[in-house]
GROMACS .gro file of N, CA and C in nm:
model
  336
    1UNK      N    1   0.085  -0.117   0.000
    1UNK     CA    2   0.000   0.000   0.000
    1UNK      C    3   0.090   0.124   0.000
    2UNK      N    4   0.095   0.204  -0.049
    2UNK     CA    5   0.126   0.355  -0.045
    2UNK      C    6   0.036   0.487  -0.030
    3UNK      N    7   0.107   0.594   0.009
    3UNK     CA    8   0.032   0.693   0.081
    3UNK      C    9   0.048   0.797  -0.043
    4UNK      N   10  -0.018   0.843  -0.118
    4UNK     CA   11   0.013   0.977  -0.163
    4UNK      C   12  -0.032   1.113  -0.155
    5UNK      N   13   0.022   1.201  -0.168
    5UNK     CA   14  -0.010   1.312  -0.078
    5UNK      C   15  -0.077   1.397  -0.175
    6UNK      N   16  -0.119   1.498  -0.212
    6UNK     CA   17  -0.143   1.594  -0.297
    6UNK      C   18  -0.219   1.695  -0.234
    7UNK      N   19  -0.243   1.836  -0.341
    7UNK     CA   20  -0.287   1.991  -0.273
    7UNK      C   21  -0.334   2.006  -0.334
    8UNK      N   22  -0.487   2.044  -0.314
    8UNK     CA   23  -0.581   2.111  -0.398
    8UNK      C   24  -0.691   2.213  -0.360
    9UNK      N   25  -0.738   2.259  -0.437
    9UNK     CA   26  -0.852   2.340  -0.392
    9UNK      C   27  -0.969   2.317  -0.319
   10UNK      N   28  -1.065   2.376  -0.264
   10UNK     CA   29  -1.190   2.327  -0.184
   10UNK      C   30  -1.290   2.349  -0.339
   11UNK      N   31  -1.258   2.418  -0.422
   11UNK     CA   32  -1.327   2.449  -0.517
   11UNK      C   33  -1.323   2.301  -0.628
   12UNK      N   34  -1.212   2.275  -0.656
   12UNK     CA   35  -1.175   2.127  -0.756
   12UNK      C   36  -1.259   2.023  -0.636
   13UNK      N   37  -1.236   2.015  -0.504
   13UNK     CA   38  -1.271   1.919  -0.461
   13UNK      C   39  -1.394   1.933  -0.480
   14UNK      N   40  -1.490   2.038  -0.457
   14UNK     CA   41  -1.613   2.011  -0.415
   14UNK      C   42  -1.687   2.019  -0.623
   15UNK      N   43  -1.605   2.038  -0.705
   15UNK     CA   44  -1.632   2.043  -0.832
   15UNK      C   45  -1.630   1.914  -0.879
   16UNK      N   46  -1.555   1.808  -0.804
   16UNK     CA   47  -1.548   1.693  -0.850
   16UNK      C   48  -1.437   1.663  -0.966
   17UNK      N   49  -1.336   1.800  -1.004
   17UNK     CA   50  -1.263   1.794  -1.068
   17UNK      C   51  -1.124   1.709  -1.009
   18UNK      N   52  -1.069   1.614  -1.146
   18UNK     CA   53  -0.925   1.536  -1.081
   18UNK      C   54  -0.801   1.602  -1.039
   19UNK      N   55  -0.772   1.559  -0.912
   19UNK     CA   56  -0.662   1.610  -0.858
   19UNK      C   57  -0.543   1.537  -0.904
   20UNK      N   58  -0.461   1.584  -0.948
   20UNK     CA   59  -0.352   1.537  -0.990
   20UNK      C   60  -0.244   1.497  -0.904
   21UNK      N   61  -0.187   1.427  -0.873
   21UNK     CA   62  -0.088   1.378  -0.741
   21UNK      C   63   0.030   1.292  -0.841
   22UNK      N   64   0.139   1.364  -0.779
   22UNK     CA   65   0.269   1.224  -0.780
   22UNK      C   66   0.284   1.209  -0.682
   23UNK      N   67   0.381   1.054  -0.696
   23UNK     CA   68   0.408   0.962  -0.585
   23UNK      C   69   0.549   0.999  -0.535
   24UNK      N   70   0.639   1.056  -0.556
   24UNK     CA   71   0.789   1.121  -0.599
   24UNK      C   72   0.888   1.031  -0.643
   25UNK      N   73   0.797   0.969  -0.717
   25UNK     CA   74   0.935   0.895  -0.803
   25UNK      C   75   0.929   0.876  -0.964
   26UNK      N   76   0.818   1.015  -0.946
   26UNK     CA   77   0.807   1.029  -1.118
   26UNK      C   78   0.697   0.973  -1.169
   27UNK      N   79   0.591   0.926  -1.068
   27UNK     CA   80   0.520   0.884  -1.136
   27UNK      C   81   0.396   0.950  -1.112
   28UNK      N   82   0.271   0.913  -1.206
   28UNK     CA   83   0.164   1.071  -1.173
   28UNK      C   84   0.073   0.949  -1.166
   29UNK      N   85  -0.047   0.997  -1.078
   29UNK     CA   86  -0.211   0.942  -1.038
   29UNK      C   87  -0.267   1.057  -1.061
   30UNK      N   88  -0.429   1.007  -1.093
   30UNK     CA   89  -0.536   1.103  -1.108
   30UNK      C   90  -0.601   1.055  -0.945
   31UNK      N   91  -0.654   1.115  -0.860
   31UNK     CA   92  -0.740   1.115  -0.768
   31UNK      C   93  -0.918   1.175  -0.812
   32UNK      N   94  -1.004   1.073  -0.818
   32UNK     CA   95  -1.102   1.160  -0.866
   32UNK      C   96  -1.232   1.041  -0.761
   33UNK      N   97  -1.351   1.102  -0.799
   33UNK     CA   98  -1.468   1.028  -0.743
   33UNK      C   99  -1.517   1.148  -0.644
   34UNK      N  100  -1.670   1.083  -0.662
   34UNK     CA  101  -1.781   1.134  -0.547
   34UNK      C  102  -1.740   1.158  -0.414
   35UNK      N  103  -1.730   1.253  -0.319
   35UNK     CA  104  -1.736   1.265  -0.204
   35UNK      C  105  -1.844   1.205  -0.100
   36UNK      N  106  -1.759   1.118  -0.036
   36UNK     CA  107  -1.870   1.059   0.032
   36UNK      C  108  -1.815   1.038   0.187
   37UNK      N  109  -1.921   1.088   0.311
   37UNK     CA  110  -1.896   1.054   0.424
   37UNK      C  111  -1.921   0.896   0.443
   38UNK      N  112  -1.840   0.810   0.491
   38UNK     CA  113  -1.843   0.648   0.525
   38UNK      C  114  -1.945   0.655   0.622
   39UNK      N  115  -2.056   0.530   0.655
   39UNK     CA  116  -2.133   0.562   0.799
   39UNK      C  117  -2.030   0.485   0.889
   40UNK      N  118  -1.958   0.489   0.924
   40UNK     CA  119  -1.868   0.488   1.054
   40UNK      C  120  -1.842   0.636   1.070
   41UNK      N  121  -1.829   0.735   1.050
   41UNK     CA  122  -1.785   0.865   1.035
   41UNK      C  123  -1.936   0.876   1.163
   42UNK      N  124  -1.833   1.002   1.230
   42UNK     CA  125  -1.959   1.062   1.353
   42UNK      C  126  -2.048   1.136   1.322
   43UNK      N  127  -2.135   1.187   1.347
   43UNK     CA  128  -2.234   1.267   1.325
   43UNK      C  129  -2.167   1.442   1.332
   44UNK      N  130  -2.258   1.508   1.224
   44UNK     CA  131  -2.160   1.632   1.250
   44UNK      C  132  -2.176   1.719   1.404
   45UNK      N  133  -2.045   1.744   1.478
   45UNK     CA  134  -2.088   1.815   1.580
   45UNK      C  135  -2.022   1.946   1.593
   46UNK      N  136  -2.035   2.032   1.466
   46UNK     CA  137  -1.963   2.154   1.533
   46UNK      C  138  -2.063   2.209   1.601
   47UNK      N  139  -2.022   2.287   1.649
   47UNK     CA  140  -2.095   2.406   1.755
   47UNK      C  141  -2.084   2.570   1.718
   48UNK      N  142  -2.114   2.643   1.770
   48UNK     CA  143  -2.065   2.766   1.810
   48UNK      C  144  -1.929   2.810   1.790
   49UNK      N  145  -1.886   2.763   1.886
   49UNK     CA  146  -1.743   2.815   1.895
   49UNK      C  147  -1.645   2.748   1.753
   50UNK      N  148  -1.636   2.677   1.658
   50UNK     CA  149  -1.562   2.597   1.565
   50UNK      C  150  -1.608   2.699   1.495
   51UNK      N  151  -1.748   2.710   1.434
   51UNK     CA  152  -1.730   2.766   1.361
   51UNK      C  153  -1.727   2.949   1.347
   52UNK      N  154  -1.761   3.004   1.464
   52UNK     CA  155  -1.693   3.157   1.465
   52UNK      C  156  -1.564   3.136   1.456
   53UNK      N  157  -1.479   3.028   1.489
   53UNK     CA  158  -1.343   3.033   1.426
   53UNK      C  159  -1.286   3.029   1.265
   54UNK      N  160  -1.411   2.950   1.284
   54UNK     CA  161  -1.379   2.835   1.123
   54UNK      C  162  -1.400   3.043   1.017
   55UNK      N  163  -1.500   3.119   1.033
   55UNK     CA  164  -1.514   3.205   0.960
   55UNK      C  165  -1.476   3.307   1.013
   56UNK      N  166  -1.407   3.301   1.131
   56UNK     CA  167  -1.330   3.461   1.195
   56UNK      C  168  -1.193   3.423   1.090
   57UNK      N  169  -1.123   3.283   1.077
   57UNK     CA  170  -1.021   3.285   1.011
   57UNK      C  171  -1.036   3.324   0.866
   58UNK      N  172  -1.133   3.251   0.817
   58UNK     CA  173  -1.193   3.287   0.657
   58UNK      C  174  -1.190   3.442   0.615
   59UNK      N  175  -1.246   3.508   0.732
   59UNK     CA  176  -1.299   3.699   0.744
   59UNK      C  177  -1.150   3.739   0.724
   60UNK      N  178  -1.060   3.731   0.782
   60UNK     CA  179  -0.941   3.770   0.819
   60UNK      C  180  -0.839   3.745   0.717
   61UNK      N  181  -0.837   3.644   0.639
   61UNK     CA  182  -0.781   3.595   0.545
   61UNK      C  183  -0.840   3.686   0.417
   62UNK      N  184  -0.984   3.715   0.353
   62UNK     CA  185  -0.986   3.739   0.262
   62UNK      C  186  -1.006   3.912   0.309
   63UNK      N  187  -1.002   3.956   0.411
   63UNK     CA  188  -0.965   4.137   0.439
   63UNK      C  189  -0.861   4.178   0.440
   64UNK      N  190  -0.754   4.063   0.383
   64UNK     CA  191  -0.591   4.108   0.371
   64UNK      C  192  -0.584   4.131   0.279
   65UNK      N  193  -0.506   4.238   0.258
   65UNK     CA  194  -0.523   4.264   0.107
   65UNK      C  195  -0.364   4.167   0.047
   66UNK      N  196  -0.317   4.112   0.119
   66UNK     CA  197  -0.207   4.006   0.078
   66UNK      C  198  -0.237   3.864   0.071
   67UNK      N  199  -0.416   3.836   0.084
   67UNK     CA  200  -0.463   3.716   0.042
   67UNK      C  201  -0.424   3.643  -0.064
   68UNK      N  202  -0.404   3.751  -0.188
   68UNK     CA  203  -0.382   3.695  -0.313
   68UNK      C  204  -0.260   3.635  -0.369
   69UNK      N  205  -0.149   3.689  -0.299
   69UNK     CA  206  -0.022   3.620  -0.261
   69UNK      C  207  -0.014   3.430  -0.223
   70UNK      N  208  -0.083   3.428  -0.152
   70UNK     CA  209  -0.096   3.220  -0.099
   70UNK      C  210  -0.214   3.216  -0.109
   71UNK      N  211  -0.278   3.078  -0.076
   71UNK     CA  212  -0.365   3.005  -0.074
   71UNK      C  213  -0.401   3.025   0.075
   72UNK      N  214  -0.529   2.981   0.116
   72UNK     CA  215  -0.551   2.998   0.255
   72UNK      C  216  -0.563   2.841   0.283
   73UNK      N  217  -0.463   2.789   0.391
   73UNK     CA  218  -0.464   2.651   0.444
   73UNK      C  219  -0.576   2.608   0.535
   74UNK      N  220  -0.674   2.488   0.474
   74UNK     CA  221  -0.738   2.486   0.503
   74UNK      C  222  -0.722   2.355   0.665
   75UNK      N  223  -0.633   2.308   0.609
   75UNK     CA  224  -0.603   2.202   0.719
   75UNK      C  225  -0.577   2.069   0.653
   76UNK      N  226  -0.507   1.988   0.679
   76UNK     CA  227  -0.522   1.857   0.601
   76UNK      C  228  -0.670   1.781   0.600
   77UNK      N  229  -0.693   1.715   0.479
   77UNK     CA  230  -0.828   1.658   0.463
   77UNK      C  231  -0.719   1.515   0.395
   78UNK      N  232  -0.808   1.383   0.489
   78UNK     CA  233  -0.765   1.265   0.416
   78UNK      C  234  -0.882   1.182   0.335
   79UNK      N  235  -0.822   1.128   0.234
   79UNK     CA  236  -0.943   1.121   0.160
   79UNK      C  237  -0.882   0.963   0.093
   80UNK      N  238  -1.021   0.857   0.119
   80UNK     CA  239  -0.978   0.725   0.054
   80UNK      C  240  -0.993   0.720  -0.053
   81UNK      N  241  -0.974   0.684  -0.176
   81UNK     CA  242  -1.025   0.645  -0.301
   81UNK      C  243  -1.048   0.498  -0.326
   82UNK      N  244  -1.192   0.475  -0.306
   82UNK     CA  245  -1.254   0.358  -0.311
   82UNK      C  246  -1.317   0.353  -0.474
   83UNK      N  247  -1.270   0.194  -0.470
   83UNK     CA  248  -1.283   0.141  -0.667
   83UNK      C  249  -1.511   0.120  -0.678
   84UNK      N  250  -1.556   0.156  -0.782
   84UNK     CA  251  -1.694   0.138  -0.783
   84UNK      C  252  -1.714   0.005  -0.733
   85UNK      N  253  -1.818  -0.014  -0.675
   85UNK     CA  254  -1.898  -0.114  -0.661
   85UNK      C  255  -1.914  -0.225  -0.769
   86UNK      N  256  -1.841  -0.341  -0.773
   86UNK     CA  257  -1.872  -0.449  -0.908
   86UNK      C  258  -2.002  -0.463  -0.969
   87UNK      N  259  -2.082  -0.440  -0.796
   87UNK     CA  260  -2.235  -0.535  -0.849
   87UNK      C  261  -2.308  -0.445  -0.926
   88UNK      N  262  -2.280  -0.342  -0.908
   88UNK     CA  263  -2.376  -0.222  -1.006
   88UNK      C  264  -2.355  -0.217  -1.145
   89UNK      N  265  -2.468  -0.099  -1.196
   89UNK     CA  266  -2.466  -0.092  -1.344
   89UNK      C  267  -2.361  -0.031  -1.381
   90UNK      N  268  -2.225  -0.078  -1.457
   90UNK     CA  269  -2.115  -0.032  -1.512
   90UNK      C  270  -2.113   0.079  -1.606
   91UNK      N  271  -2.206   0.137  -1.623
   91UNK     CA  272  -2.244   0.248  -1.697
   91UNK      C  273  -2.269   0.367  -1.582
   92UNK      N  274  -2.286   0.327  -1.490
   92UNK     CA  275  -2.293   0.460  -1.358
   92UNK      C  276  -2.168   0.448  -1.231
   93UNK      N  277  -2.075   0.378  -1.298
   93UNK     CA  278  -1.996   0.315  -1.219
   93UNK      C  279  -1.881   0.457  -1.139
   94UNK      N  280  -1.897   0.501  -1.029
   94UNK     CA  281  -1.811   0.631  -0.982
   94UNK      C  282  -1.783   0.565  -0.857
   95UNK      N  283  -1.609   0.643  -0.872
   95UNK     CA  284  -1.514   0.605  -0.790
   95UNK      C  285  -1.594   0.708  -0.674
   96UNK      N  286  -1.532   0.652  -0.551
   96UNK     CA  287  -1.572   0.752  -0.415
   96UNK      C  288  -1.462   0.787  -0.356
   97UNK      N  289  -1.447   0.919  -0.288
   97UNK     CA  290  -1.344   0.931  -0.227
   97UNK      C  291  -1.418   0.997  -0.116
   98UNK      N  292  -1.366   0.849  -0.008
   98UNK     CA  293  -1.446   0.843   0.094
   98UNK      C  294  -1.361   0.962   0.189
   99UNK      N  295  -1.415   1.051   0.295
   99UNK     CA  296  -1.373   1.134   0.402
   99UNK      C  297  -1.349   1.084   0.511
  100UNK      N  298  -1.174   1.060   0.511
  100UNK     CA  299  -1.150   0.965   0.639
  100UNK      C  300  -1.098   1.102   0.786
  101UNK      N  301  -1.049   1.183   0.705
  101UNK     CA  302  -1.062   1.270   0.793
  101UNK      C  303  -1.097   1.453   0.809
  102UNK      N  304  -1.136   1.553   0.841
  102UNK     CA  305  -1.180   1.650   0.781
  102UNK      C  306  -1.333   1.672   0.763
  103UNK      N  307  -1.415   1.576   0.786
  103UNK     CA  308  -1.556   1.574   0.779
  103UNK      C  309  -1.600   1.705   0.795
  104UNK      N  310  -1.595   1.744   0.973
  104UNK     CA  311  -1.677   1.876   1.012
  104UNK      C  312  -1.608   1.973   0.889
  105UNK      N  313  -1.509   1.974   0.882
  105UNK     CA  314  -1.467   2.113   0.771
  105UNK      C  315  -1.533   2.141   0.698
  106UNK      N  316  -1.531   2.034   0.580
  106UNK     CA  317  -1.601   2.001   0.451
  106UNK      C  318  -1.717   2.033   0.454
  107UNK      N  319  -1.759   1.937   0.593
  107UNK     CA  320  -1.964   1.963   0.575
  107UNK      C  321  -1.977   2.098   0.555
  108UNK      N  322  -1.888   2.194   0.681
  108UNK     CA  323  -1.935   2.313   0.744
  108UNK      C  324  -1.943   2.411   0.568
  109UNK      N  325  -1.829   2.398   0.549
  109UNK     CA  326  -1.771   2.488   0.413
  109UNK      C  327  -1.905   2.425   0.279
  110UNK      N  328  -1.945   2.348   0.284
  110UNK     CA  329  -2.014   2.294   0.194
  110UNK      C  330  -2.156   2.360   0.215
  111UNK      N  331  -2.211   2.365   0.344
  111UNK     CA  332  -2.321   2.397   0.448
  111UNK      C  333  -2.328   2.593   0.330
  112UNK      N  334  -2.168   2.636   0.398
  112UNK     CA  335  -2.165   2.781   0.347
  112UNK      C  336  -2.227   2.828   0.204
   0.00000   0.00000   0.00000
């Protein structure tokens, strides 16, 4: 098994567009598929306080006027890429890339 890492947008992710990743030894993967929470995953529990953070940081980030300089880090998000389902119709057949970690983020930003 191997781990590969890659950086992308909240915008490609939530577009469903392929993320492009190498492994560093020269070799390139596409990362792509449906976003999907696994039901082992907890129920969402932010609160109050997460997210006046989650958008005091967001507020603060895009009132700089040196936003446009970097990207704003959103935090690491781990994400499985699970192969379609065999038993289904092979004509609707989509990869998933299940949310192993990062859930509350995603939901919250998705929610926005």
């Amino acid at each position: 098994m191997s781990v590969r890492v890659a950086s992308t947008t909240v915008q490609n992710l939530f577009s469903g567009q392929p993320i492009s990743v190498s492994d560093g030894n020269g070799g390139d993967f596409v990362l792509s598929g449906q976003l999907v929470l696994p039901e082992y995953q907890r129920a969402y529990q932010w609160g109050e306080k997460q997210l006046e953070s989650l958008l005091g940081d967001l507020s603060d980030f895009f009132s700089d006027s040196n936003h446009t300089q970097h990207d704003y880090y959103l935090g690491s998000i781990i994400l499985h890429q699970a192969q379609p389902d065999e038993n289904t119709d092979t004509n609707r057949q989509v990869s998933k890339l299940n949310i192993i970690d990062g859930q509350q983020r995603i939901t919250t930003l998705a929610l926005l």
